[in-house]
PDB file of C-alpha atoms in Angstrom:
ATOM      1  CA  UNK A 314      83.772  87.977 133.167  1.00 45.00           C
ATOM      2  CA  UNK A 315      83.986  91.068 135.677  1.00 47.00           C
ATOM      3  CA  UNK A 316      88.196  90.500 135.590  1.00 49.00           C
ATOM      4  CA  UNK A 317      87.762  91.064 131.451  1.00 50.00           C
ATOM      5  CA  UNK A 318      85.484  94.035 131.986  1.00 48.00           C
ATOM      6  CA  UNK A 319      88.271  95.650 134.872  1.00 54.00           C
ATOM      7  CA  UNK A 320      91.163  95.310 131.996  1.00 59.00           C
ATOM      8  CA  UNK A 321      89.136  97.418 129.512  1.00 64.00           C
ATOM      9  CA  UNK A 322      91.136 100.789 129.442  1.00 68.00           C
ATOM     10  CA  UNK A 323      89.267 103.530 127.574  1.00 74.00           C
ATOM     11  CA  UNK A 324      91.601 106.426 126.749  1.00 80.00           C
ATOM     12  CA  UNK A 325      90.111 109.886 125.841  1.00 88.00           C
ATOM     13  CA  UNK A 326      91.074 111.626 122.744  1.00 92.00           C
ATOM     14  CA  UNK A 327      93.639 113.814 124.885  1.00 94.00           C
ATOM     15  CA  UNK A 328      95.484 111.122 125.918  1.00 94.00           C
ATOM     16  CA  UNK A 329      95.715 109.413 122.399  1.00 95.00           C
ATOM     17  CA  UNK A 330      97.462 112.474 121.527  1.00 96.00           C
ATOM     18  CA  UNK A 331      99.640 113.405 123.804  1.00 96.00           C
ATOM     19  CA  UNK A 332     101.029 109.542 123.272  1.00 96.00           C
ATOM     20  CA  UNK A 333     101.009 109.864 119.492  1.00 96.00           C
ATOM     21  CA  UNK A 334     103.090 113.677 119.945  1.00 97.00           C
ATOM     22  CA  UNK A 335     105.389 112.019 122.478  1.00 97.00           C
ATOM     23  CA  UNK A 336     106.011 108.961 120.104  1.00 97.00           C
ATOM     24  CA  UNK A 337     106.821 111.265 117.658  1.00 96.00           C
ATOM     25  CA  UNK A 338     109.165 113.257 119.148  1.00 96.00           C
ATOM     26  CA  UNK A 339     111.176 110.796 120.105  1.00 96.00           C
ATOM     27  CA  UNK A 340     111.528 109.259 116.823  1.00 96.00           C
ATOM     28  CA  UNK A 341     112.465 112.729 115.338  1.00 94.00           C
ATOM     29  CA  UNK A 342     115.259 112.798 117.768  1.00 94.00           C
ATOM     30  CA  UNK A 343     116.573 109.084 117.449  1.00 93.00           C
ATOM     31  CA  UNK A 344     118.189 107.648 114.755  1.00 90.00           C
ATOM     32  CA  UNK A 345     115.871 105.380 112.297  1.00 84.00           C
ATOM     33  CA  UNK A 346     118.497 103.253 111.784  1.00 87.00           C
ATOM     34  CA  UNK A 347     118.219 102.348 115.743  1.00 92.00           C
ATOM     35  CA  UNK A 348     115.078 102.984 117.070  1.00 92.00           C
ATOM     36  CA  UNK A 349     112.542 100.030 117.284  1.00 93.00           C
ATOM     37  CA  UNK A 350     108.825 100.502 117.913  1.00 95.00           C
ATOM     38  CA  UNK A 351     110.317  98.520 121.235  1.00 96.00           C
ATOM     39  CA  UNK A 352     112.320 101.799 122.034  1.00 96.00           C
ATOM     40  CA  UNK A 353     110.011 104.361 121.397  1.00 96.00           C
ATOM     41  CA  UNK A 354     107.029 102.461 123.637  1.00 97.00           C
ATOM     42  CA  UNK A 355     109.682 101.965 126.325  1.00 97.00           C
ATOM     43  CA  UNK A 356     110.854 105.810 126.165  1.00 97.00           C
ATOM     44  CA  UNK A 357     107.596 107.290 125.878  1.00 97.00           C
ATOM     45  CA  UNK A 358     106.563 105.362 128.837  1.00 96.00           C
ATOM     46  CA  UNK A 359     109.278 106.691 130.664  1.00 97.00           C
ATOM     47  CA  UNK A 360     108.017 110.409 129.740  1.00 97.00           C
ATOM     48  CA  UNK A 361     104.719 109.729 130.222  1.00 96.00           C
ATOM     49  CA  UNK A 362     104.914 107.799 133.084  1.00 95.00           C
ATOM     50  CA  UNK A 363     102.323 105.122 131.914  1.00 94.00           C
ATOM     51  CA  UNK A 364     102.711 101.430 130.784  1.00 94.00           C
ATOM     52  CA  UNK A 365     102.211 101.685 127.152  1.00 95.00           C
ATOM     53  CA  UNK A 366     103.550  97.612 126.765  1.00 94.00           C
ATOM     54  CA  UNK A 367      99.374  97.064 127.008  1.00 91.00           C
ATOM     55  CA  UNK A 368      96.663  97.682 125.151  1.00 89.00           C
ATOM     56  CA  UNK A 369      95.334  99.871 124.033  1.00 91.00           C
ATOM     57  CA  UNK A 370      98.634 101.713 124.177  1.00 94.00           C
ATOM     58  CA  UNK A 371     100.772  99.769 122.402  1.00 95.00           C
ATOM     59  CA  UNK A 372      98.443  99.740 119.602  1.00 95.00           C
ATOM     60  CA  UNK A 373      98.530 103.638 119.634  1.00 96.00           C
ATOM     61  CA  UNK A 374     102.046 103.565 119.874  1.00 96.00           C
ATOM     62  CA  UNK A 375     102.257 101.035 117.282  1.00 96.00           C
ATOM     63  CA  UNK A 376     100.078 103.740 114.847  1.00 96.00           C
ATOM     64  CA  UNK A 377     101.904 106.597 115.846  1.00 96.00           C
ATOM     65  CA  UNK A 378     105.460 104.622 114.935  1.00 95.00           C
ATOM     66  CA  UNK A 379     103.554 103.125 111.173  1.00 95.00           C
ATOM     67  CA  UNK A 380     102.055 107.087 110.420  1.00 95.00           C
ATOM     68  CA  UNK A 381     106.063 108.310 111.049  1.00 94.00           C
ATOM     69  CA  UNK A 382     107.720 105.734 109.020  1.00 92.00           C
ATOM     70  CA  UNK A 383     105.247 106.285 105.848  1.00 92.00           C
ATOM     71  CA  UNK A 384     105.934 109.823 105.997  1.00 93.00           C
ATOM     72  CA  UNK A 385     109.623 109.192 106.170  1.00 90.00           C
ATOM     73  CA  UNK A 386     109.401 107.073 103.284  1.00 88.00           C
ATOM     74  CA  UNK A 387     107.585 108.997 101.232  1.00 90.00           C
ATOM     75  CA  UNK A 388     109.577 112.015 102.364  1.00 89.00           C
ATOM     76  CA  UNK A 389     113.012 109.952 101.278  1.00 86.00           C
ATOM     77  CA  UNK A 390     111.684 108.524  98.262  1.00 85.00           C
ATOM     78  CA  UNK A 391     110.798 112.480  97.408  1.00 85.00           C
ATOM     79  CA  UNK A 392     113.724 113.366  97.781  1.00 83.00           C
ATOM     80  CA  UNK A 393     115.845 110.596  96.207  1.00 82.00           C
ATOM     81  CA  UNK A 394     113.739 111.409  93.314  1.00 78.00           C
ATOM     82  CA  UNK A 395     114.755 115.262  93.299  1.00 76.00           C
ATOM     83  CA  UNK A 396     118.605 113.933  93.573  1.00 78.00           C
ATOM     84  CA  UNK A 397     118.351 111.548  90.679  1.00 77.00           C
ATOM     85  CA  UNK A 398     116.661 114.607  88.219  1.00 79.00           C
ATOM     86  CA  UNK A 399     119.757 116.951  89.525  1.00 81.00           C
ATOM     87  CA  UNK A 400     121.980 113.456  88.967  1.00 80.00           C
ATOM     88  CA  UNK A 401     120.470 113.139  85.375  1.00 82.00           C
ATOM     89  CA  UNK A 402     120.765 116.641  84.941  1.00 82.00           C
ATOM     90  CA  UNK A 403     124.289 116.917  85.955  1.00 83.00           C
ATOM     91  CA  UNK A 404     125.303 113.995  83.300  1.00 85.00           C
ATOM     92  CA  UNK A 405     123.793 115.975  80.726  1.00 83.00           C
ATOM     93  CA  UNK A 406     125.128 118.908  81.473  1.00 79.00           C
ATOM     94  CA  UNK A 407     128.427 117.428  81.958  1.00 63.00           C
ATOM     95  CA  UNK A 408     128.380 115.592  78.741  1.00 51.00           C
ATOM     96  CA  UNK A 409     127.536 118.625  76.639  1.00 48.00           C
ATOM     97  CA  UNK A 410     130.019 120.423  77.994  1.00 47.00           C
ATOM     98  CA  UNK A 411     132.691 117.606  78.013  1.00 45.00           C
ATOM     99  CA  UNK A 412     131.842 117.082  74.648  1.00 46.00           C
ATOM    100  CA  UNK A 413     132.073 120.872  73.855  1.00 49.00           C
ATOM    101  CA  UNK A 414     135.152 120.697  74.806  1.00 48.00           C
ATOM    102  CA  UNK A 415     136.206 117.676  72.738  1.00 47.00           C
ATOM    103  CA  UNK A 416     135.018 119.703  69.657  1.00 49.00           C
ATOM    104  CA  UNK A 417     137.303 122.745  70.807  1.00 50.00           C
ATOM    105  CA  UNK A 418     140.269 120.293  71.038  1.00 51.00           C
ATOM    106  CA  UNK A 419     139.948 118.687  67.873  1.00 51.00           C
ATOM    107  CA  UNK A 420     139.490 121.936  66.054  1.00 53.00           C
ATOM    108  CA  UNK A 421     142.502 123.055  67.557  1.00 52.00           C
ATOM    109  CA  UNK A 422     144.474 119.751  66.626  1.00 53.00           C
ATOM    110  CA  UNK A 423     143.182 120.240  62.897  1.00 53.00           C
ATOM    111  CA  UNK A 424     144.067 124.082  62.558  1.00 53.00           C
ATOM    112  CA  UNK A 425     147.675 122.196  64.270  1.00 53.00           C
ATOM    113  CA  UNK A 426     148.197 120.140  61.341  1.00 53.00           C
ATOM    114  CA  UNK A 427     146.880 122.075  58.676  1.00 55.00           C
ATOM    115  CA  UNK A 428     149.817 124.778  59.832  1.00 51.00           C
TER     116      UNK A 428
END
């Protein structure tokens, strides 16, 4: 029982942080397309010096990687939703005017053969 109560790490608020801003920055910098939760732990490790493959670190990392990836998604799904109103908007604009223009043409046609 004294071996369980050695492992305990407690980590102060400070140090939750600076892991959670040092997670962070490194997946702002990486591609999301590459990075794995794997990555990030191993890099911030590497910048912070400290094993965060245990716990409680990799639990904070593993928050710190979750929080990012919601925002992202929200933040793409905002987005995507912006695009599609310009898409939609673009469609209708371009079919007004396309058909603006068909209206033009066939005028012109019918003044044509009524000459």
């Amino acid at each position: 029982m004294e071996d369980e109560a050695k492992e305990v790490v407690v980590i102060d608020k400070d140090l939750k942080k600076k892991i959670k801003t040092t997670v962070n920055k490194i997946l702002k910098r990486s591609s999301l397309y590459q990075i794995t939760e794997l990555k990030a732990r191993e890099e911030a490790s590497a910048e912070l010096d400290l094993d965060l493959s245990k716990e409680p670190y990799k639990l904070i990392v593993r928050e710190a990687v979750e929080s990012f990836i919601e925002k992202a998604i929200l933040t793409i799904e905002s987005e995507m939703g912006k695009h599609h109103d310009q898409i939609v908007q673009d469609i209708e604009g371009g079919s007004e005017k396309s058909t603006k223009k068909k209206k033009k043409k066939n005028k012109t046609k019918k003044e044509d053969e009524a000459a």
